[in-house]
Short mmCIF file of C-alpha atoms in Angstrom, two decimals:
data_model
loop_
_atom_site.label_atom_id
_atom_site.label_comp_id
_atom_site.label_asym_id
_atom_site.label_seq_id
_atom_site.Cartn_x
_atom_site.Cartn_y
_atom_site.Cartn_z
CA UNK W 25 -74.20 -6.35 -192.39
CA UNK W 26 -75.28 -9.73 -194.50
CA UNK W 27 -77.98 -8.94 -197.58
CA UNK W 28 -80.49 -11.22 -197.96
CA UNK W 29 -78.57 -12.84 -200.81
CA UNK W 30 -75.61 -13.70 -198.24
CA UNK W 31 -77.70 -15.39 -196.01
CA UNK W 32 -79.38 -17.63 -198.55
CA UNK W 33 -75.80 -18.51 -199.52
CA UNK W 34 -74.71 -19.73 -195.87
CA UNK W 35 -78.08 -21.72 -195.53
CA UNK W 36 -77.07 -23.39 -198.27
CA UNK W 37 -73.92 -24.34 -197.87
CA UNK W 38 -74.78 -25.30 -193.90
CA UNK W 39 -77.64 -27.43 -195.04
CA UNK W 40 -75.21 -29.22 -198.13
CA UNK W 41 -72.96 -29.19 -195.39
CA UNK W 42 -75.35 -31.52 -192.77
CA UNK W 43 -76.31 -33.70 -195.54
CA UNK W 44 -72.88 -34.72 -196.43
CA UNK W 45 -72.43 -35.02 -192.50
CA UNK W 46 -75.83 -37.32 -192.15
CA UNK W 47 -74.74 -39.12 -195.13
CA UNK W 48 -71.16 -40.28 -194.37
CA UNK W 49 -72.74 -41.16 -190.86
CA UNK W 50 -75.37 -43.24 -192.19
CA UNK W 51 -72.87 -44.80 -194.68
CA UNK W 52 -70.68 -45.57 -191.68
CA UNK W 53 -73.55 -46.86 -189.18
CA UNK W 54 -74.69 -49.65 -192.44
CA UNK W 55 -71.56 -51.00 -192.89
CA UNK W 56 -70.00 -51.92 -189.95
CA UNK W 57 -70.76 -54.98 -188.02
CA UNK W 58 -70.69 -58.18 -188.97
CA UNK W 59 -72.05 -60.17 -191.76
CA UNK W 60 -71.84 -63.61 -193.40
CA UNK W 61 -73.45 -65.21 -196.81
CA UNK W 62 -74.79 -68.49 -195.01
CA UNK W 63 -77.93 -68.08 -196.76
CA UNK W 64 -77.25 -67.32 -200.63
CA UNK W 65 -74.38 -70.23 -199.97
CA UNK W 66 -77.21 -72.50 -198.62
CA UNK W 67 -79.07 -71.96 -201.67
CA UNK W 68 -77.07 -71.49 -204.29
CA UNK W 69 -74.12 -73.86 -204.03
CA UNK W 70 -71.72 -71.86 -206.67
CA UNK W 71 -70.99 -69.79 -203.72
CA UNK W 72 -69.06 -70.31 -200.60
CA UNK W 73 -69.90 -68.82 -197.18
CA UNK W 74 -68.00 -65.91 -195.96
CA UNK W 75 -67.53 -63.66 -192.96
CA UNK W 76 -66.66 -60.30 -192.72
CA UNK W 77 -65.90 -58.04 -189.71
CA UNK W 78 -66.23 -54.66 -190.29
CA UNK W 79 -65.08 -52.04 -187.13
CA UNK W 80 -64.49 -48.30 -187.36
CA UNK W 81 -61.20 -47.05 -185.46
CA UNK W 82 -59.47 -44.34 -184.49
CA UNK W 83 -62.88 -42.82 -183.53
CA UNK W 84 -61.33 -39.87 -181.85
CA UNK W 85 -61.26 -37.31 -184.87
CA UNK W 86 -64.11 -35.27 -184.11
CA UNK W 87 -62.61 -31.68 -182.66
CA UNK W 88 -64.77 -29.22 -181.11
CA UNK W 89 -68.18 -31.05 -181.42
CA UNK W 90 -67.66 -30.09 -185.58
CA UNK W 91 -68.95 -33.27 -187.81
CA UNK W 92 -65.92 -35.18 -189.15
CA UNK W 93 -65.80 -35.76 -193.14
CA UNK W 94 -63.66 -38.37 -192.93
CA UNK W 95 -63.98 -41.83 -190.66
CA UNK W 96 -61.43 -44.88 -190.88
CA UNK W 97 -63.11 -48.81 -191.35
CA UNK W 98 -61.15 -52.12 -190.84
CA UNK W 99 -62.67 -54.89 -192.47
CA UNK W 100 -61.67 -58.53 -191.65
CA UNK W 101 -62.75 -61.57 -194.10
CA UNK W 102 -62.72 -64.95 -193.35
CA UNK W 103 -64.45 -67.97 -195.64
CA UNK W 104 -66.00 -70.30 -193.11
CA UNK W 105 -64.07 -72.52 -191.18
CA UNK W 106 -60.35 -71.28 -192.40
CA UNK W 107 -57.74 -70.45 -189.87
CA UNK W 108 -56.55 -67.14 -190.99
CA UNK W 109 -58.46 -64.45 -192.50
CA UNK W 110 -58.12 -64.14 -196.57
CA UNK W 111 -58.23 -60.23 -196.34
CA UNK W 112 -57.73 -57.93 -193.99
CA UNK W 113 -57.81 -53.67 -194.81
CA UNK W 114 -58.32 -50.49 -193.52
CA UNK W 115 -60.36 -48.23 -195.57
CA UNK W 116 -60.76 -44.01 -195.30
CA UNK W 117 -64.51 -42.53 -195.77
CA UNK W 118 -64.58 -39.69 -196.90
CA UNK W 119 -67.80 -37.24 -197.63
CA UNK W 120 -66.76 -35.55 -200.52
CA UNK W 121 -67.85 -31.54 -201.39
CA UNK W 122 -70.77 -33.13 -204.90
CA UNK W 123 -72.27 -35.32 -201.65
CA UNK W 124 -70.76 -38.89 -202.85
CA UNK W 125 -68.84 -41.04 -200.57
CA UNK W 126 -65.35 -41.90 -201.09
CA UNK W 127 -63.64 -45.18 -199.49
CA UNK W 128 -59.69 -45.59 -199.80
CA UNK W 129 -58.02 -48.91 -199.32
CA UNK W 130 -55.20 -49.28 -197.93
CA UNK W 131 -53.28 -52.43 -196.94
CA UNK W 132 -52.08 -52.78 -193.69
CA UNK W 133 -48.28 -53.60 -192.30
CA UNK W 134 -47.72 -56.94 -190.90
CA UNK W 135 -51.73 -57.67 -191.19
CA UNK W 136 -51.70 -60.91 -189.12
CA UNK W 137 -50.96 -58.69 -185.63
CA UNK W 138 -54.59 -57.37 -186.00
CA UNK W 139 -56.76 -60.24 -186.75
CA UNK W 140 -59.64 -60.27 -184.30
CA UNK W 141 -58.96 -56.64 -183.59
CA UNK W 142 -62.52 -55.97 -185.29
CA UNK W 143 -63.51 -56.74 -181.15
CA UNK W 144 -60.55 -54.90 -179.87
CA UNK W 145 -60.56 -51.28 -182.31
CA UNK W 146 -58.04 -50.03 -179.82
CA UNK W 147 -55.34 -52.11 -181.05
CA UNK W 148 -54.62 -49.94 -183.47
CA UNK W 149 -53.67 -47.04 -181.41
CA UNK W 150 -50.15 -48.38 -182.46
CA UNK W 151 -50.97 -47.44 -185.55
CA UNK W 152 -50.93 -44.41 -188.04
CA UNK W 153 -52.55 -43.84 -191.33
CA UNK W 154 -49.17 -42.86 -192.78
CA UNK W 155 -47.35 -46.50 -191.90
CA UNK W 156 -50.60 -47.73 -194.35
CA UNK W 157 -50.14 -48.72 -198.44
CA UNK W 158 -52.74 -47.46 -200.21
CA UNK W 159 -54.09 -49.06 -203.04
CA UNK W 160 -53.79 -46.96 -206.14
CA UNK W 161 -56.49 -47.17 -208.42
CA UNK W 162 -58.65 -49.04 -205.73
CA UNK W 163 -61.05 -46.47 -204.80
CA UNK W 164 -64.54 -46.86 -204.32
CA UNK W 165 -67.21 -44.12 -205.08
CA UNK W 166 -70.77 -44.36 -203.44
CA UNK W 167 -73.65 -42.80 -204.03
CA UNK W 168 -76.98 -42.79 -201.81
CA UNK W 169 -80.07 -44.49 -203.62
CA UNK W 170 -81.83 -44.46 -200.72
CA UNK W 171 -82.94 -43.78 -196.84
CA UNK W 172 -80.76 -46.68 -196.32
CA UNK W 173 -79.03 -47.38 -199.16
CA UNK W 174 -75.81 -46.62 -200.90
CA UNK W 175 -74.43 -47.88 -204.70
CA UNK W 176 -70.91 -47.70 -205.96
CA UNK W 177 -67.79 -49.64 -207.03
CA UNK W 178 -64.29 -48.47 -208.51
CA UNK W 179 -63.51 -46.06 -211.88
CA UNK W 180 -63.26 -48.51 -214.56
CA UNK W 181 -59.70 -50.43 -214.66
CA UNK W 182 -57.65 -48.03 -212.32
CA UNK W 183 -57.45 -50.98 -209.85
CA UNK W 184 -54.27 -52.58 -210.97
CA UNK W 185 -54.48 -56.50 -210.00
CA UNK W 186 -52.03 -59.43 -210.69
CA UNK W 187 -54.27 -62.34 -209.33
CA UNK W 188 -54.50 -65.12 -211.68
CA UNK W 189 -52.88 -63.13 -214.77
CA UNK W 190 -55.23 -60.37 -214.04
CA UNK W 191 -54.25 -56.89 -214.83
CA UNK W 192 -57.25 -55.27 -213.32
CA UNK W 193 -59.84 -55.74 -210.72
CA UNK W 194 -63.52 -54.48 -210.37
CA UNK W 195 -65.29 -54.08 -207.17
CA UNK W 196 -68.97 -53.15 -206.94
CA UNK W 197 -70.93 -52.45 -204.14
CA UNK W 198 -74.67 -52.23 -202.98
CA UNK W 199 -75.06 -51.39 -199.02
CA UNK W 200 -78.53 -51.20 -197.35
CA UNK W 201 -79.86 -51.85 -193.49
CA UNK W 202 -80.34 -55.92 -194.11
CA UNK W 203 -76.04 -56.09 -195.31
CA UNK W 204 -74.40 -56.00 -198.64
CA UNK W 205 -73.86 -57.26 -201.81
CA UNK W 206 -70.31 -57.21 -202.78
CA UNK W 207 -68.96 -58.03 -206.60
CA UNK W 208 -65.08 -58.40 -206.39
CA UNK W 209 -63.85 -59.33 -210.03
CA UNK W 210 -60.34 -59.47 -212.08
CA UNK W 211 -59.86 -59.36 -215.64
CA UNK W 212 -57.16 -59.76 -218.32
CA UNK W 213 -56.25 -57.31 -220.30
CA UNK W 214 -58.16 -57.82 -223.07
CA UNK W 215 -61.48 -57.83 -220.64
CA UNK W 216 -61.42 -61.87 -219.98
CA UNK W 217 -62.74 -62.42 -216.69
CA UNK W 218 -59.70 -63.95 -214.72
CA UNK W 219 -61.51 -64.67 -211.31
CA UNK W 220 -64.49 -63.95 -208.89
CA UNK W 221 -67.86 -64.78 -209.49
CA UNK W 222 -69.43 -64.58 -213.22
CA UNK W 223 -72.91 -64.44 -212.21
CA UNK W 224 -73.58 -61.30 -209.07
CA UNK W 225 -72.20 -60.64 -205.75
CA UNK W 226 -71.61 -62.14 -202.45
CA UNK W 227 -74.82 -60.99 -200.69
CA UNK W 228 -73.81 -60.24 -197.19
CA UNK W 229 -76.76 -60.55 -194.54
CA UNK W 230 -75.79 -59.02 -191.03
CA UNK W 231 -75.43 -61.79 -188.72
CA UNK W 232 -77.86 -60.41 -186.06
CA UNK W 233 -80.45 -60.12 -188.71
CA UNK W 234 -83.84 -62.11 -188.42
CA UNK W 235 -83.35 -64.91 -190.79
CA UNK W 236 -86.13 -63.73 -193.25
CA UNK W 237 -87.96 -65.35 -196.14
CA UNK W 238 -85.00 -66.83 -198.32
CA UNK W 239 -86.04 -70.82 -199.08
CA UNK W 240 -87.69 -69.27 -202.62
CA UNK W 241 -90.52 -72.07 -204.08
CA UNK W 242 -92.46 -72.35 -207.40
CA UNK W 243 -96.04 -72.45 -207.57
CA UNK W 244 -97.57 -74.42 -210.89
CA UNK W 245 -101.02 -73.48 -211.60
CA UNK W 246 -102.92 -75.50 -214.33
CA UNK W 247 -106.22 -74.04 -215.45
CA UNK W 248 -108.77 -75.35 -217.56
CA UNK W 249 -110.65 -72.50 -218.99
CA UNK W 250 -114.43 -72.63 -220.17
CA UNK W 251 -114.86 -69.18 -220.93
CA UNK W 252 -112.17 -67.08 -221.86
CA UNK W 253 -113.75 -63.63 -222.86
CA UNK W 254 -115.56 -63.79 -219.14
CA UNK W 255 -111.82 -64.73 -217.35
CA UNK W 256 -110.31 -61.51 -218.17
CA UNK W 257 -111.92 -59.25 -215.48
CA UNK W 258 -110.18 -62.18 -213.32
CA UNK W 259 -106.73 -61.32 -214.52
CA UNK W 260 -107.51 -57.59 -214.94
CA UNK W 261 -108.33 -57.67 -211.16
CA UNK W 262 -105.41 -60.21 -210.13
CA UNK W 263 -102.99 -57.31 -212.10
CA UNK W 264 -104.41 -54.44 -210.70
CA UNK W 265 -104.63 -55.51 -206.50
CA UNK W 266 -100.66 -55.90 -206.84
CA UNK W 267 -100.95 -59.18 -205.11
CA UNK W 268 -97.88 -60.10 -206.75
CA UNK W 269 -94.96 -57.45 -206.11
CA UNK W 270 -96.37 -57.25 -202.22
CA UNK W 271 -95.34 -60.59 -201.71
CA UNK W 272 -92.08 -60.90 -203.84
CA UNK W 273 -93.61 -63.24 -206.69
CA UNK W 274 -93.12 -62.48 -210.68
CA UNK W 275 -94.30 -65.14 -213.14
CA UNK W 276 -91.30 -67.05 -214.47
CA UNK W 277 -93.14 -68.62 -217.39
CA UNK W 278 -97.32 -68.34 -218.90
CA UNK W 279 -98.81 -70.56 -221.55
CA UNK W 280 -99.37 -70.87 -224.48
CA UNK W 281 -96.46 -73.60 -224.56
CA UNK W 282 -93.50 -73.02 -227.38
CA UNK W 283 -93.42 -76.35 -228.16
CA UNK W 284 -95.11 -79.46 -226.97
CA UNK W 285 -93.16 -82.57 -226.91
CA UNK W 286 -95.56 -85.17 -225.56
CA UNK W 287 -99.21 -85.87 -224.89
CA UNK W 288 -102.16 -84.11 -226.06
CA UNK W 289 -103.35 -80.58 -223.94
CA UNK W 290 -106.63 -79.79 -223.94
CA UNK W 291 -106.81 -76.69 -225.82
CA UNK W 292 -108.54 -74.49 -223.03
CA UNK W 293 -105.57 -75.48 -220.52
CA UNK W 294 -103.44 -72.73 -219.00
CA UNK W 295 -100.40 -73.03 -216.95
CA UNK W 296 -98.59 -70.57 -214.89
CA UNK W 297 -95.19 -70.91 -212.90
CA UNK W 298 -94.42 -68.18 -210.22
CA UNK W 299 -91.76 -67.41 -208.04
CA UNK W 300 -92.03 -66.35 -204.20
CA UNK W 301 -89.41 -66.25 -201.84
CA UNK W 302 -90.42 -68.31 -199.82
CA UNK W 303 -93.80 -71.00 -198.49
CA UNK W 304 -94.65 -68.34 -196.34
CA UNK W 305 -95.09 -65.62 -199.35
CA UNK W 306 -96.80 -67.65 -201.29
CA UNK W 307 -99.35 -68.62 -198.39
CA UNK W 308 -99.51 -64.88 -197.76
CA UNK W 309 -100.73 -64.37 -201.52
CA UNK W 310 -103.35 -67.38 -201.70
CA UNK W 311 -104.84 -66.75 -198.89
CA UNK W 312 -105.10 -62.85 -198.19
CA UNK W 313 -107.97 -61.79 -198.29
CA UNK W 314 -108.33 -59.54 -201.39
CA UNK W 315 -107.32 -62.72 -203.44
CA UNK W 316 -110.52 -64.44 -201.72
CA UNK W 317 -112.36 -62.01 -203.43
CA UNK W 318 -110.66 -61.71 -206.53
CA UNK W 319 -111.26 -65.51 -207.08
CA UNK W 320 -114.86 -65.51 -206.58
CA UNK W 321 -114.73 -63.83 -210.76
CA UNK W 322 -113.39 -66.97 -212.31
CA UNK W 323 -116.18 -69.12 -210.36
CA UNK W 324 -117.84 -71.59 -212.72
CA UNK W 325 -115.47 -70.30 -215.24
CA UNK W 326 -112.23 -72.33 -214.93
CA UNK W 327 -110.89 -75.27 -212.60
CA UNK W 328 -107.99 -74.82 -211.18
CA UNK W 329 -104.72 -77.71 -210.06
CA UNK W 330 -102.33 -75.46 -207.62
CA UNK W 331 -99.20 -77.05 -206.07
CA UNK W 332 -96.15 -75.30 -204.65
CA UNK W 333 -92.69 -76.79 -205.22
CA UNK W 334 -89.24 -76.16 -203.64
CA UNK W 335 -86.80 -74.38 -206.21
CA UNK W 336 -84.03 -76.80 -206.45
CA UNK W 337 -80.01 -75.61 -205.86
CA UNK W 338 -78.02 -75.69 -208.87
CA UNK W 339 -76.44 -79.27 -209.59
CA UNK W 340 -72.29 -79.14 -209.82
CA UNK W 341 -72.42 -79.90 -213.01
CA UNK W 342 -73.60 -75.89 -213.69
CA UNK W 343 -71.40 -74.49 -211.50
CA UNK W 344 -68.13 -72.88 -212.13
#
């Protein structure tokens, strides 16, 4: 007969069981598909845009209707318009027992027989995970940060990379229901950064995905201000409706200027450049409604210039 106590145990462990079940499933369902970085290439020119095809295979593992703790990915990459793919792997997911997921690399025999098998999954019935390499060192740890989000790269310098002089390699990972970011980097051994890009990830947007709001403007506000003590409750109220985070902006820069290095201000001038992500956020911010009524407390108090400029992509000279 159980006790009470016994029971409590085997809910437990069922219910840590499911959620490692749900989560490798969930982890599984975000990443495969396909994705590309068209639109951080189209606006920031010190990266290139890439393709990757990501299929799971060898889908018949699950025995007796039990949930499977392991599932096997093959990713294909491909930079835009090249005739062979620059990577191809297979990768093991595992759900682990502390509820993180686990993905081994492995590199696969005689790669170029597979490319465009991302369509075609069944092409690898010919194929067994013990004719794979795996990648010592390579392993990549995930947590979940989210609904539908997982974090996680590799364990320090295990990865063991030649590339350029490298001796080892970094990968970081952020996965969520839009795509990925993905950080590949190699370094010397004294920490020197030996290749991949210095400044964040390859943000990978699934190709199906609706295009979204990703051609990011300024806006430049000028302000001449007759009555500063009477403003505040204007910016108290502008803080406080959250106006600003709804709609993706964040002040880049406020006055009073550091320095001025020409001309004469008027000492009751303010300026204010934000960011939005796009025309359409910052439309959605000047003219919602609760920043109709918000404006109506800096009436007769200030006059106001507004225009809304296109962020510029980098010039070549910045790029590395």
């Amino acid at each position: 007969m159980r006790t009470p106590h016994s029971i409590t145990v085997t809910f437990v462990l069922l219910s840590a069981s499911a959620v490692r079940a749900d989560a490798l499933d969930d982890y599984v369902r975000l990443q495969t598909g396909s994705f590309t970085t068209e639109q951080q290439a189209k606006l920031d020119s010190r990266y290139e845009t890439a393709i990757w095809h990501i299929a799971e295979i060898w889908t018949d593992g699950t025995r007796e209707g039990r949930p499977q703790r392991e599932r096997w990915l093959y990713s294909e990459s491909w930079m835009k318009d090249a005739k062979a793919p620059y990577m191809q792997r297979i990768s093991r997911i595992t759900a682990e027992p502390d509820g993180t997921i686990s993905a081994r690399r492995f590199a696969i025999p005689a790669a170029e027989r597979f490319v465009g098998a991302w369509q075609e999954p069944g092409r690898f019935g010919s194929l067994r995970p013990a004719d794979l390499e795996v990648l010592s060192g390579c392993d990549l740890v995930f947590v979940r940060t989210g609904q539908d989000r997982f974090e996680g790269g590799t364990i320090g310098n295990r990865c063991r990379n030649a590339y350029k002089g490298s001796s080892y390699a970094v990968s970081q990972a952020t996965i969520s229901a839009q795509g990925f970011t993905n950080w590949d980097r190699g370094f010397a051994a004294d920490g020197t950064q030996t290749w991949g890009p210095k400044y964040g990830g390859y943000r990978f947007r699934r190709v199906d995905a609706p295009r979204g709001c990703v051609d990011p403007v300024r806006m430049l506000v000028y302000g001449e201000i007759q009555d500063r003590k009477a403003f505040a409750a204007y910016g108290r109220a502008l803080g406080q409706s959250g106006l600003y985070p709804r709609n993706g902006g964040y002040y880049e820069a406020t006055s009073p200027a550091l320095e001025v290095f020409e001309g004469s201000p008027p000492p009751g001038r303010g300026v204010i450049i934000a960011r939005f992500p796009c025309l359409e956020a910052a439309r959605a911010f000047w003219y919602s409604p609760e920043y109709a009524e918000i404006r109506k407390l800096r009436e007769g108090l200030a006059t106001f210039e507004v225009l809304v400029l296109p962020v510029a992509q980098l010039p070549a000279y910045l790029e590395e």
